[in-house]
Amino acid sequence: MRMTTFQRRPVSAAILVLFAHAAAAQTTDTQPSPTPGAQIQQVTVTGLRSSIRSAEAIKRDAVQVVDSINAEDIGKFPDRAAGDALQRIAGVQVGRDRGETSQVIIRGLPDVVTTLNGMEYFTGNGRRLQYQDLPVQSIGGLDVYKTATPNQLEGGIAGGIDVRLRQPFDLKGLNVTGYVEDRRQKVSGSDATSTKNNPGAGFSASNRWNTSYGEIGALVDVAFNREHWGYPVQWVDRPDRVHSIDANGVGTRLGDGPLAPLTPGGRLGELPNVGGIYNAGDRDRGSIHGALQWKVNPTLEANVQYLGTGYRARSEVDYILAITTWTPRLTNVQLAPQGAYCDTPEGVVCPIQSAYAQAAQYGGPYDWDPYTATSTWGVKEHTTSHFLNLGLNYREGPWKASSNVGWTKSTFVNDTVIVDQQIPGASVGVYTYGADGHGGYNSVSTPTSPNALRDPRAFVLRGMVQNWGISKGEQVQWRGDVSYRLGDSFFSGIDAGLRLSNRLASFHGAEGHSDIAGAVRANPVDAFGPGFEALVPGLDRLGGPWLTPSRDFLIDQADTVRAFYGAAPGRVPDDPTRTFEQREGTNTVYLAARWKTKAGDVDLSGTVGGRYVHVARNLNGNSRIGDVVTPIAVNSTENNFLPSFAAVVGWRENLQSHLAVGKTITRPDFASLNPALSLIPPTVNAPGTGSSGNPNLRPTRSVNTDATLEYYFPKNGYAQIALFHRDIDGYLQNMESSEVINGQNYRVTRPQNSGKGTLRGAEFGIQKFFDFLAGPWSNFGAQFNYTWIDGDNQTPVSPTSTAYRTTALTNVAKKNYNFALLYEGNGITGRLTATHRGNFVEQIAEPRFFQDRIVKASTYVDLSVSYALNKNLSLQFDAINLTHEKYESYLGSEIRPRDIRYNPTTYGLGLRFSL
């Protein structure tokens, strides 16, 4: 087992010496060297304890507020990707989608800047890394910075995450490690889904040599995993109409105008649409990472790092829906009891909890209410990302300097073909609120088919949609940093630096819509043959499996499908209204002074300084207002000065505080600045929707204040209390409006800056191995952290209004905690973790009745256990989401449910080796 030795000395000295494998973290750039003659205590720890101790050292030594996990610590989690590992850190929450971590949030805010070894990194044309693309195999550590110093990259009002890639000088001599594993995913909410194998493997080798040219080190690691995944979603959409319900449980649809019951004693009820999505697919992720280090002499070192990641996927989005809200007559209506949740801007309108929607024809042979259909999106996509960094580090006497040149290129490509099919004349027994608070179908039938969803003759073809898009991002960046140690005066050092960046982000693509010519709609099997239909596993609460177009047919025989609909083969021609290209040049300079002093027996040290950022942006695209499309070219500049102050207060040897005040910004994503309007016309599976960016968005600004009190136990462990406050201006929110475009009604969403907001909260954390206990109990340990967050924001009353109202900050959960029970001894390393995220508001004032959409609290429980068969080989067992936790949301009150998104439970068995 690898051993790590670190040096520890009293807090009253300037700093602690960091672990060798943490030397690349930005915190070391602002710290002076130990004073000569300081008392040094050697402490040697191994394995899980070693990695936790090194993370503690980073936290304790940094001038800013930071929490970390390191290489061995990451390896002990049941995690394949960086985002999964980050959720274990205090104050960090994550969003999960399709069985993966898709979003990382620090203290309730998603505005996080990501760097690789201090250099900006991103995926596609976004500003941030897609964490699921980065395997833990290549990571030496993850540092979550909750406050900023002048030398750190701007761009995240929530904080920053630096990914420290492995380097050959991290280890001594030859090191060869690797793993092979298999995982099996159990999909909840769909008993018909089969369980499949998900293999993964990784290999890493590094060595270092003393030569006549200096010491040279080399490292390479590769990783690959394949995943067959399923992610069912049952949804309850918003209502479009209101029904008058009489005493016999019969509902009559009302038209426009003032709402009132049609019969004495009648009540008003709203019946939302109920449906589901069976998401599934096959995805491959791979990476290759290489590093070279060359210590030319004691004062000069050069290094090269390359990271390449790739993602390939074939997936399906299988819809099922019944648009019951327009049904003219309902029977067997069960209304929710009258309560406060019935109060709406349009009067007292209570939710309909169940009803029978009898089929009613209102026009031609295919014009029926309820509109009942299935649909498939056949999706093929891939991502390739490359990162190359060339670094030079110089250190002599009081001087320290570094130069880094980085190049990043990332491309995301998506091709989708969608075919809809309808069941004419279907009657639906629907419920919107069941025993567990969510909806489903009791029956879907036609006069000739009691189980129409599984009858291939019950369907007719509707329209086809095809779209594609290519997102690209490329950046060249350079940063130079220099530090000078002044000595033992009040100002102990000066740090300065310059950063130059040129960034290109672009998107182009198109979408086309086709339908069958003529008055007769063909049966899918008659049109394409029996291989066109697929019986997908479906959702249990929607009646189980249903028939829908085959994903593989849509992907592999796309031109056959296009020809049937009269469309040309290949992709839809490039649509200039969806195209944008943005160039962004950034020039940054920072200057900071390190200081230290004493106030009696209290040691004080820190930094004070500022970062000046100049951005020049050129945006080219198309603006669409209504039906008018106009080319747009916007040139803009912005300047920001970001002052900051940070202090470390050493109350005594094992008790200290971090204090920080600073200004931060978050720039809008490039896609949010794109004025192009993307439209999805009304189809069988959704009303018309649209989304557009806003070239007039300004950066979100925040003044951040933080304070901590940290106690470090003898030998290992710490307890911490942290308070934080954010004064936010211009937080980005999506606003929805109704627009008529080409005669069609659309719900169009655009981002805009809100007014002023506040985020405030507190964290408590403690971690400790129980080495004070006797016998086997000393092998146990625990980690616990709890974060309480509160916040509010000024939200525009409407998308075009300059008036504001006070609302919640979206995506901010008030109560969050992480708990881990640890064990290391007798060849066994184990960790049982629980990650809790409380309720939070996902969307403000969703139409029609303008209730907030709220996501319910969730707790995910994971287990990781490894057993050392010998000194070179260990067996690893992982279990993810043991409690089958799921995402659930509702509108205003739980009696108006929205989504259930069933996250899978995954079990893995692996063999790891080390030579």
mmCIF file with all atom_site columns, C-alpha atoms in Angstrom, residues 57 79 85 152 223 403 419 438 463 537 557 636 698 785-786 788 903:
data_model
loop_
_atom_site.group_PDB
_atom_site.id
_atom_site.type_symbol
_atom_site.label_atom_id
_atom_site.label_alt_id
_atom_site.label_comp_id
_atom_site.label_asym_id
_atom_site.label_entity_id
_atom_site.label_seq_id
_atom_site.pdbx_PDB_ins_code
_atom_site.Cartn_x
_atom_site.Cartn_y
_atom_site.Cartn_z
_atom_site.occupancy
_atom_site.B_iso_or_equiv
_atom_site.pdbx_formal_charge
_atom_site.auth_seq_id
_atom_site.auth_comp_id
_atom_site.auth_asym_id
_atom_site.auth_atom_id
_atom_site.pdbx_PDB_model_num
ATOM 1  C CA . ALA A 1 57  ? -3.885  19.579 5.222   1.00 0.00 ? 57  ALA A CA 1
ATOM 2  C CA . ASP A 1 79  ? -17.888 6.530  -8.235  1.00 0.00 ? 79  ASP A CA 1
ATOM 3  C CA . ALA A 1 85  ? -17.217 12.034 -6.073  1.00 0.00 ? 85  ALA A CA 1
ATOM 4  C CA . GLN A 1 152 ? -7.856  32.270 -9.059  1.00 0.00 ? 152 GLN A CA 1
ATOM 5  C CA . ALA A 1 223 ? -10.133 4.243  -18.753 1.00 0.00 ? 223 ALA A CA 1
ATOM 6  C CA . SER A 1 403 ? 4.129   29.973 -17.075 1.00 0.00 ? 403 SER A CA 1
ATOM 7  C CA . VAL A 1 419 ? -41.749 9.674  -35.258 1.00 0.00 ? 419 VAL A CA 1
ATOM 8  C CA . HIS A 1 438 ? -48.492 10.695 -8.438  1.00 0.00 ? 438 HIS A CA 1
ATOM 9  C CA . GLY A 1 463 ? -45.629 13.374 -38.090 1.00 0.00 ? 463 GLY A CA 1
ATOM 10 C CA . PRO A 1 537 ? -40.507 -1.824 -21.050 1.00 0.00 ? 537 PRO A CA 1
ATOM 11 C CA . GLN A 1 557 ? -32.842 3.332  -41.435 1.00 0.00 ? 557 GLN A CA 1
ATOM 12 C CA . SER A 1 636 ? -19.404 44.455 -26.615 1.00 0.00 ? 636 SER A CA 1
ATOM 13 C CA . ARG A 1 698 ? -24.954 40.991 -18.150 1.00 0.00 ? 698 ARG A CA 1
ATOM 14 C CA . ASN A 1 785 ? -21.515 17.742 7.342   1.00 0.00 ? 785 ASN A CA 1
ATOM 15 C CA . TYR A 1 786 ? -24.726 19.730 7.387   1.00 0.00 ? 786 TYR A CA 1
ATOM 16 C CA . TRP A 1 788 ? -28.352 25.193 5.984   1.00 0.00 ? 788 TRP A CA 1
ATOM 17 C CA . ASN A 1 903 ? -32.960 6.865  -10.644 1.00 0.00 ? 903 ASN A CA 1
#
